[in-house]
């Protein structure tokens, strides 16, 4: 029984969302554009969380469901109980990442997020050329979008140099104190 | 009329025509945009998918900078940035979170700043002027595409109707256009998966374009750089999956308004689009 309270209790503590309020009407799943791609759709995820077992929690952290969620917020918009599923998804992704339980489908997505954050960490802003280079290096998808780049360049959509903010030190500190801080992991 | 301005990263890079058109119509409508000094990226989907504190601190730094600059109101044209800034301001109403985040960013933060999107800016300060200054009515049948982040989560953003928003439709009518009735106004285009899961973006964005085409829209009108690039830049890949290619262009609402005000297509960045715009 202790286990059961722990999983849903942790969700409540970290997200403020009470999973027991879901009554399985399925509206979230009906409106989710990627439900068919997911290992299990959002309403099923809610059901698994309600069981509160460690096994089911493990299943969730290892699923592609949490990584395929686009945070489009359609589910919460339609849920009769206003359950904030995208917020739960954020929490579950963070847990899955910190506990290194990533589903293979998560790899390119996480690689993209990491390249994105690397760019911000270095310059303060997103440098798209650097983002793509970082993504390609992480995923070995070296030839992806090679046809798009020249046209983007001709259309004036690519900056060859990053824009740097002035207070890069202050910005760097934000990373040091959050995502790069070992103490915030596994919390 | 003076108003703070947060362009965000895509308006400085791959969606610079959105920036150009916002600036061009603001000038025509006597709105002075004051850019937030030394602004940083809002962190977008990457930050909140990976680390909650980072996802709140990056937008908080932006809001704190705007406050320090004495701005009372800031317009945020990118729907994704608008969403992140609004959600952050909402989350930081919680004392514990606010204390933690102000300690991380080392800047004072009051949370008083008013954050608005481009549609709200036009609605509040420019509708009369637009009507007055239309010289070339935008007489086209178009699909107004709001996407997800402009209207959701409704509880926090409190902007427009969540399933069938109307603000962009009214603006199109005001400049002489006809919005079509269609089913994908707020359906997700695949958002930030453009590079990591192009296959999914192609499918989702393809569905949106197909419905717009089936309703005989001559263009899709958007207010988000991610929606624009998924529907425009990914068109080659999308068309490879369709039985009949779709060639309807995707314009920012600011470009449609700019055209109706007689601003040149070049000044509005129309030639930067992948799908040719002849309007
Ligand atoms: S819409 Fe809400 S109540 Fe219905 S199944 Fe989904 S989470 Fe549960
Ligand atoms: S937020 Fe995620 S789970 Fe909810 S509808 Fe969108 S993709 Fe599906």
XYZ file of C-alpha atoms and ligand atoms in Angstrom:
482
model
C 0.000 0.000 0.000
C 2.910 2.293 0.771
C 4.007 2.071 -2.840
C 0.597 3.030 -4.127
C 0.512 6.248 -2.195
C 4.074 7.069 -3.129
C 3.653 7.268 -6.909
C 0.488 9.356 -6.932
C 1.726 11.309 -3.924
C 4.933 12.231 -5.760
C 2.925 13.400 -8.772
C 0.717 15.510 -6.531
C 3.701 16.952 -4.713
C 5.662 17.853 -7.842
C 2.870 18.881 -10.190
C -0.113 19.663 -8.003
C -2.193 17.254 -10.086
C -4.369 14.661 -8.353
C -4.467 11.639 -10.668
C -7.305 10.009 -8.731
C -9.727 12.561 -10.179
C -9.527 10.976 -13.648
C -12.647 8.884 -14.313
C -11.493 7.386 -17.597
C -13.914 9.135 -19.937
C -11.293 8.997 -22.703
C -11.748 12.537 -24.013
C -8.027 13.256 -23.721
C -7.191 10.253 -25.877
C -9.912 11.059 -28.413
C -8.400 14.492 -28.999
C -4.709 13.597 -28.852
C -3.173 13.785 -32.336
C -0.410 11.352 -31.468
C -2.350 8.820 -29.357
C -2.048 6.207 -32.117
C 1.767 6.445 -32.080
C 2.068 6.093 -28.315
C 2.774 2.848 -26.457
C -0.382 3.746 -24.552
C -2.594 6.812 -24.943
C -2.997 9.590 -22.334
C -6.110 8.170 -20.606
C -4.323 4.837 -20.206
C -1.324 6.664 -18.770
C -3.673 8.183 -16.194
C -5.027 4.729 -15.357
C -1.504 3.356 -14.896
C -0.652 6.246 -12.579
C -3.802 5.569 -10.568
C -2.741 1.984 -9.868
C 0.233 3.548 -8.116
C 2.412 0.469 -8.476
C 6.139 0.793 -8.979
C 5.932 -1.602 -11.941
C 3.490 0.581 -13.788
C 5.508 3.675 -12.994
C 8.549 1.972 -14.473
C 6.509 1.098 -17.582
C 5.585 4.744 -17.962
C 9.157 6.006 -17.594
C 10.279 3.536 -20.251
C 7.424 4.333 -22.667
C 7.502 6.441 -25.797
C 4.219 8.038 -24.677
C 5.847 10.693 -22.515
C 8.286 11.687 -25.274
C 5.756 11.799 -28.081
C 3.501 14.157 -26.162
C 3.726 17.497 -27.979
C 2.427 19.512 -25.027
C -0.259 20.840 -27.335
C -2.572 21.072 -24.292
C -5.566 19.712 -26.179
C -6.179 17.012 -23.562
C -6.332 19.427 -20.642
C -8.531 21.763 -22.665
C -11.072 18.991 -23.159
C -10.817 17.091 -19.886
C -14.033 17.475 -17.881
C -11.930 17.300 -14.709
C -9.345 19.811 -16.007
C -6.549 17.359 -15.308
C -3.237 18.829 -16.439
C -1.766 15.901 -18.346
C 0.960 17.947 -20.122
C 2.276 19.031 -16.730
C 2.425 15.400 -15.645
C 4.222 14.617 -18.924
C 6.909 17.229 -18.126
C 7.464 15.675 -14.721
C 7.593 12.136 -16.120
C 10.065 13.118 -18.831
C 12.350 14.693 -16.275
C 12.165 11.522 -14.164
C 12.747 9.245 -17.141
C 15.739 11.321 -18.197
C 17.323 11.516 -14.751
C 16.819 7.821 -14.104
C 18.130 6.984 -17.584
C 15.108 4.962 -18.615
C 14.643 6.429 -22.067
C 12.610 4.634 -24.704
C 14.535 4.352 -28.025
C 12.000 6.712 -29.672
C 13.103 9.393 -27.220
C 16.664 9.483 -28.535
C 16.297 11.937 -31.435
C 13.881 14.040 -29.396
C 16.220 14.299 -26.425
C 19.168 14.914 -28.763
C 17.261 17.826 -30.251
C 16.375 19.282 -26.842
C 19.991 18.950 -25.677
C 21.365 20.657 -28.783
C 18.794 23.397 -28.330
C 19.785 24.009 -24.724
C 23.504 23.867 -25.589
C 22.971 26.721 -27.994
C 21.198 28.845 -25.393
C 23.819 28.046 -22.781
C 26.607 29.296 -25.035
C 25.042 32.389 -26.559
C 21.840 33.143 -24.645
C 19.806 32.732 -27.784
C 18.998 29.961 -30.163
C 21.525 29.709 -32.966
C 19.798 27.555 -35.543
C 22.868 26.531 -37.546
C 24.550 25.401 -34.340
C 21.395 23.624 -33.235
C 21.241 21.561 -36.418
C 24.965 20.823 -36.311
C 24.678 19.673 -32.703
C 21.649 17.541 -33.498
C 23.358 15.892 -36.455
C 26.468 15.148 -34.431
C 24.372 13.584 -31.672
C 22.212 11.444 -33.950
C 24.567 10.805 -36.889
C 21.783 11.960 -39.196
C 24.368 13.789 -41.208
C 22.429 14.183 -44.419
C 19.065 15.211 -43.003
C 17.645 18.372 -44.563
C 20.706 19.040 -46.722
C 18.358 20.131 -49.496
C 16.576 22.614 -47.249
C 19.633 24.501 -46.025
C 20.718 26.245 -49.278
C 17.188 27.487 -49.902
C 16.911 28.702 -46.312
C 20.150 30.554 -46.786
C 18.991 32.138 -50.046
C 15.713 33.168 -48.430
C 17.670 34.928 -45.701
C 16.505 32.500 -43.036
C 19.894 31.381 -41.743
C 22.296 33.454 -39.700
C 25.881 32.459 -40.291
C 26.936 33.855 -36.928
C 25.214 33.449 -33.569
C 23.733 36.452 -31.795
C 25.307 36.708 -28.373
C 23.690 38.315 -25.374
C 25.883 40.512 -23.160
C 25.267 38.949 -19.790
C 26.410 35.447 -20.694
C 27.808 34.975 -17.225
C 24.449 35.578 -15.550
C 22.808 33.298 -18.053
C 25.411 30.588 -17.533
C 24.631 30.710 -13.822
C 21.002 29.830 -14.563
C 22.179 26.572 -16.135
C 24.663 25.880 -13.342
C 21.918 26.284 -10.761
C 19.282 24.239 -12.586
C 19.851 21.546 -15.187
C 23.619 21.284 -14.649
C 23.281 21.062 -10.875
C 23.702 17.441 -9.769
C 21.603 18.152 -6.676
C 18.485 18.913 -8.684
C 18.685 15.508 -10.340
C 16.620 12.603 -9.036
C 14.679 14.833 -6.728
C 1.566 54.378 -28.503
C 4.693 52.757 -27.022
C 4.874 49.086 -26.207
C 7.597 46.637 -25.151
C 8.679 44.007 -27.656
C 10.041 40.480 -27.210
C 10.853 39.118 -30.674
C 12.265 35.752 -29.564
C 14.844 33.708 -31.448
C 12.927 32.528 -34.508
C 11.991 36.091 -35.435
C 15.710 36.854 -35.594
C 16.478 33.743 -37.633
C 14.353 31.424 -39.714
C 11.166 33.488 -39.371
C 12.611 36.912 -39.888
C 9.766 37.835 -42.248
C 7.466 37.687 -39.223
C 9.700 40.218 -37.480
C 9.876 42.398 -40.594
C 6.113 42.394 -41.028
C 5.420 43.099 -37.326
C 7.765 46.080 -37.452
C 6.366 47.313 -40.769
C 2.735 47.276 -39.680
C 3.506 48.686 -36.226
C 5.104 51.642 -37.951
C 2.132 52.082 -40.284
C -0.241 51.936 -37.301
C 1.779 54.370 -35.142
C 2.841 51.787 -32.576
C 6.396 52.212 -31.297
C 7.990 48.884 -30.357
C 10.689 48.984 -27.690
C 12.785 45.812 -27.716
C 13.696 44.307 -24.333
C 17.443 44.839 -23.855
C 19.709 41.782 -23.759
C 16.808 39.329 -23.928
C 17.492 35.601 -23.989
C 15.732 32.571 -25.471
C 12.594 31.521 -23.565
C 13.772 27.897 -23.511
C 10.847 26.682 -25.607
C 9.831 23.022 -25.447
C 13.384 21.887 -24.787
C 13.603 23.485 -21.350
C 10.272 22.310 -20.001
C 10.780 18.806 -21.342
C 14.055 18.518 -19.471
C 14.057 20.612 -16.308
C 11.282 22.545 -14.621
C 13.445 25.116 -12.850
C 15.289 25.966 -16.050
C 11.981 26.249 -17.905
C 10.818 28.884 -15.408
C 14.118 30.720 -14.961
C 14.786 31.496 -18.626
C 11.436 33.261 -19.158
C 11.700 34.858 -15.706
C 14.961 36.539 -16.726
C 13.180 38.032 -19.742
C 10.284 39.297 -17.635
C 12.672 40.719 -15.036
C 14.649 42.560 -17.727
C 11.462 44.076 -19.144
C 10.431 45.220 -15.670
C 13.882 46.702 -15.024
C 13.555 48.635 -18.263
C 10.328 50.149 -16.962
C 8.081 48.436 -19.484
C 4.469 47.864 -18.441
C 3.294 45.858 -21.413
C 5.157 43.594 -23.828
C 4.004 42.137 -27.107
C 5.256 38.629 -27.957
C 4.557 37.667 -31.588
C 5.739 34.031 -31.364
C 2.894 31.911 -29.979
C 5.350 29.516 -28.339
C 7.257 32.286 -26.527
C 3.964 33.954 -25.592
C 2.809 30.695 -24.055
C 6.053 30.140 -22.106
C 6.114 33.688 -20.728
C 2.450 33.560 -19.720
C 2.777 30.136 -18.097
C 5.892 31.265 -16.207
C 4.200 34.399 -14.900
C 1.321 32.230 -13.750
C 3.551 29.626 -12.063
C 5.564 32.307 -10.276
C 2.483 33.522 -8.433
C 3.410 30.687 -6.112
C 5.668 32.237 -3.425
C 8.019 29.286 -3.049
C 8.604 29.016 -6.773
C 9.081 32.763 -7.128
C 11.663 32.899 -4.351
C 13.557 30.007 -5.828
C 13.553 31.429 -9.341
C 14.503 34.982 -8.358
C 17.404 33.467 -6.461
C 18.462 31.557 -9.584
C 18.265 34.573 -11.902
C 19.540 37.033 -9.290
C 17.173 39.757 -10.409
C 14.137 41.371 -8.852
C 10.818 40.273 -10.301
C 7.347 41.588 -9.490
C 5.204 39.706 -11.988
C 3.297 42.871 -12.913
C 4.185 42.960 -16.596
C 1.292 42.650 -19.022
C 2.102 40.080 -21.724
C 0.128 40.132 -24.975
C 0.301 38.373 -28.327
C 0.214 40.117 -31.682
C -3.528 39.624 -32.133
C -4.206 41.211 -28.751
C -1.961 44.142 -29.605
C -3.857 44.791 -32.822
C -7.235 44.218 -31.171
C -6.474 46.671 -28.368
C -4.653 49.422 -30.214
C -5.121 49.235 -33.935
C -8.481 47.988 -35.207
C -9.855 51.465 -35.994
C -6.626 52.485 -37.604
C -6.445 49.341 -39.718
C -9.964 49.921 -40.992
C -9.134 53.532 -41.763
C -5.907 52.714 -43.582
C -6.874 49.735 -45.739
C -6.025 50.782 -49.271
C -5.768 47.381 -50.945
C -8.438 45.081 -49.496
C -7.123 41.568 -48.925
C -9.958 40.015 -50.921
C -9.084 36.365 -50.435
C -10.687 33.278 -48.988
C -8.358 32.065 -46.244
C -8.076 29.503 -43.444
C -7.169 31.163 -40.118
C -4.910 28.736 -38.289
C -4.320 29.504 -34.604
C -2.469 26.345 -33.632
C -2.327 25.230 -30.020
C -0.139 27.543 -27.983
C -1.961 30.783 -28.733
C -5.189 29.671 -27.078
C -4.161 26.919 -24.669
C -4.091 26.421 -21.755
C -7.145 28.649 -21.736
C -7.223 28.885 -17.963
C -3.889 30.708 -17.939
C -3.874 32.561 -21.257
C -7.536 33.621 -21.142
C -7.323 34.424 -24.812
C -10.142 33.829 -27.280
C -12.366 30.760 -27.594
C -10.417 27.595 -27.116
C -11.964 25.344 -29.801
C -13.190 27.975 -32.258
C -11.218 31.192 -31.776
C -12.377 34.291 -33.657
C -9.846 37.109 -33.264
C -7.849 36.387 -36.424
C -11.040 35.723 -38.371
C -12.339 39.174 -37.412
C -9.104 40.792 -38.504
C -9.271 39.048 -41.871
C -12.842 40.290 -42.331
C -11.758 43.792 -41.365
C -9.169 43.876 -44.158
C -11.614 42.571 -46.744
C -10.940 38.828 -46.637
C -13.231 35.853 -46.093
C -12.295 33.264 -43.457
C -13.399 29.726 -44.351
C -15.152 27.489 -41.878
C -12.816 24.573 -41.284
C -11.923 21.886 -38.766
C -8.244 22.382 -37.922
C -8.111 25.872 -36.397
C -6.408 24.753 -33.209
C -5.128 21.269 -34.081
C -1.401 20.769 -33.423
C 0.985 20.945 -36.440
C 3.653 18.832 -34.733
C 5.301 21.905 -33.214
C 8.927 21.423 -32.211
C 9.273 17.937 -33.751
C 10.176 19.462 -37.137
C 13.750 18.195 -37.005
C 13.634 15.311 -34.524
C 10.470 13.618 -35.872
C 9.898 15.113 -39.308
C 7.700 12.105 -40.178
C 5.132 13.108 -37.551
C 5.197 16.793 -38.495
C 4.658 15.875 -42.136
C 1.576 13.860 -41.240
C 0.018 16.353 -38.820
C 0.779 19.428 -40.908
C -0.345 17.573 -44.046
C -3.775 16.965 -42.474
C -4.119 20.666 -41.693
C -3.195 21.741 -45.209
C -5.466 19.125 -46.753
C -8.497 20.445 -44.883
C -7.635 24.047 -45.812
C -7.306 22.980 -49.455
C -10.553 20.977 -49.360
C -12.384 24.125 -48.190
C -10.886 26.085 -51.100
C -8.765 28.379 -48.981
C -6.339 30.475 -51.040
C -3.941 30.803 -48.132
C -3.417 29.693 -44.550
C -2.958 32.581 -42.097
C -0.913 32.004 -38.940
C 0.465 33.839 -35.890
C 3.272 31.463 -34.902
C 6.693 30.868 -36.488
C 6.573 27.145 -35.716
C 3.210 26.703 -37.452
C 4.494 28.759 -40.374
C 7.667 26.779 -40.887
C 5.980 23.410 -40.464
C 3.340 24.270 -43.060
C 5.644 26.160 -45.430
C 9.234 24.949 -45.172
C 8.159 21.299 -44.820
C 5.844 21.512 -47.833
C 8.177 19.533 -50.088
C 8.145 16.576 -47.704
C 4.399 16.979 -47.074
C 3.584 16.988 -50.772
C 5.556 13.788 -51.285
C 2.987 12.045 -49.079
C -0.131 13.489 -50.744
C -1.855 12.224 -53.864
C -2.144 15.780 -55.187
C 0.361 18.464 -54.171
C -0.959 21.485 -52.240
C 0.446 24.852 -53.264
C -1.466 27.273 -51.050
C 0.896 29.713 -49.300
C 1.163 30.320 -45.550
C 1.164 33.968 -44.459
C 1.604 35.574 -41.088
C -1.415 37.653 -40.078
C 0.909 40.660 -39.985
C 1.791 40.071 -43.643
C -1.863 39.861 -44.680
C -2.609 43.093 -42.821
C 0.529 44.714 -44.239
C -0.570 43.930 -47.795
C -3.970 45.477 -47.146
C -2.266 48.623 -45.874
C -0.372 48.869 -49.131
C 3.027 47.854 -47.722
C 5.217 46.177 -50.358
C 5.594 42.388 -50.397
C 9.342 42.844 -50.116
C 9.088 44.908 -46.951
C 6.837 42.211 -45.485
C 9.374 39.512 -46.343
C 6.963 37.630 -48.582
C 9.684 36.417 -50.910
C 11.342 34.548 -48.038
C 8.627 31.894 -48.038
C 9.210 28.482 -49.569
C 5.745 28.274 -51.132
C 5.410 31.202 -53.524
C 3.023 33.938 -52.405
C 1.159 35.696 -55.196
C -1.385 37.820 -53.403
S -10.191 13.485 -20.241
Fe -9.618 13.740 -18.085
S -11.071 12.492 -16.940
Fe -11.228 11.877 -19.084
S -9.806 10.135 -19.252
Fe -8.649 11.955 -19.799
S -7.702 12.642 -17.899
Fe -9.315 11.210 -17.349
S -0.623 17.537 -24.653
Fe 0.286 15.572 -25.189
S -1.132 14.036 -24.418
Fe -2.210 15.993 -24.453
S -3.276 15.988 -26.423
Fe -1.336 17.047 -26.732
S 0.092 15.440 -27.422
Fe -1.692 14.409 -26.542
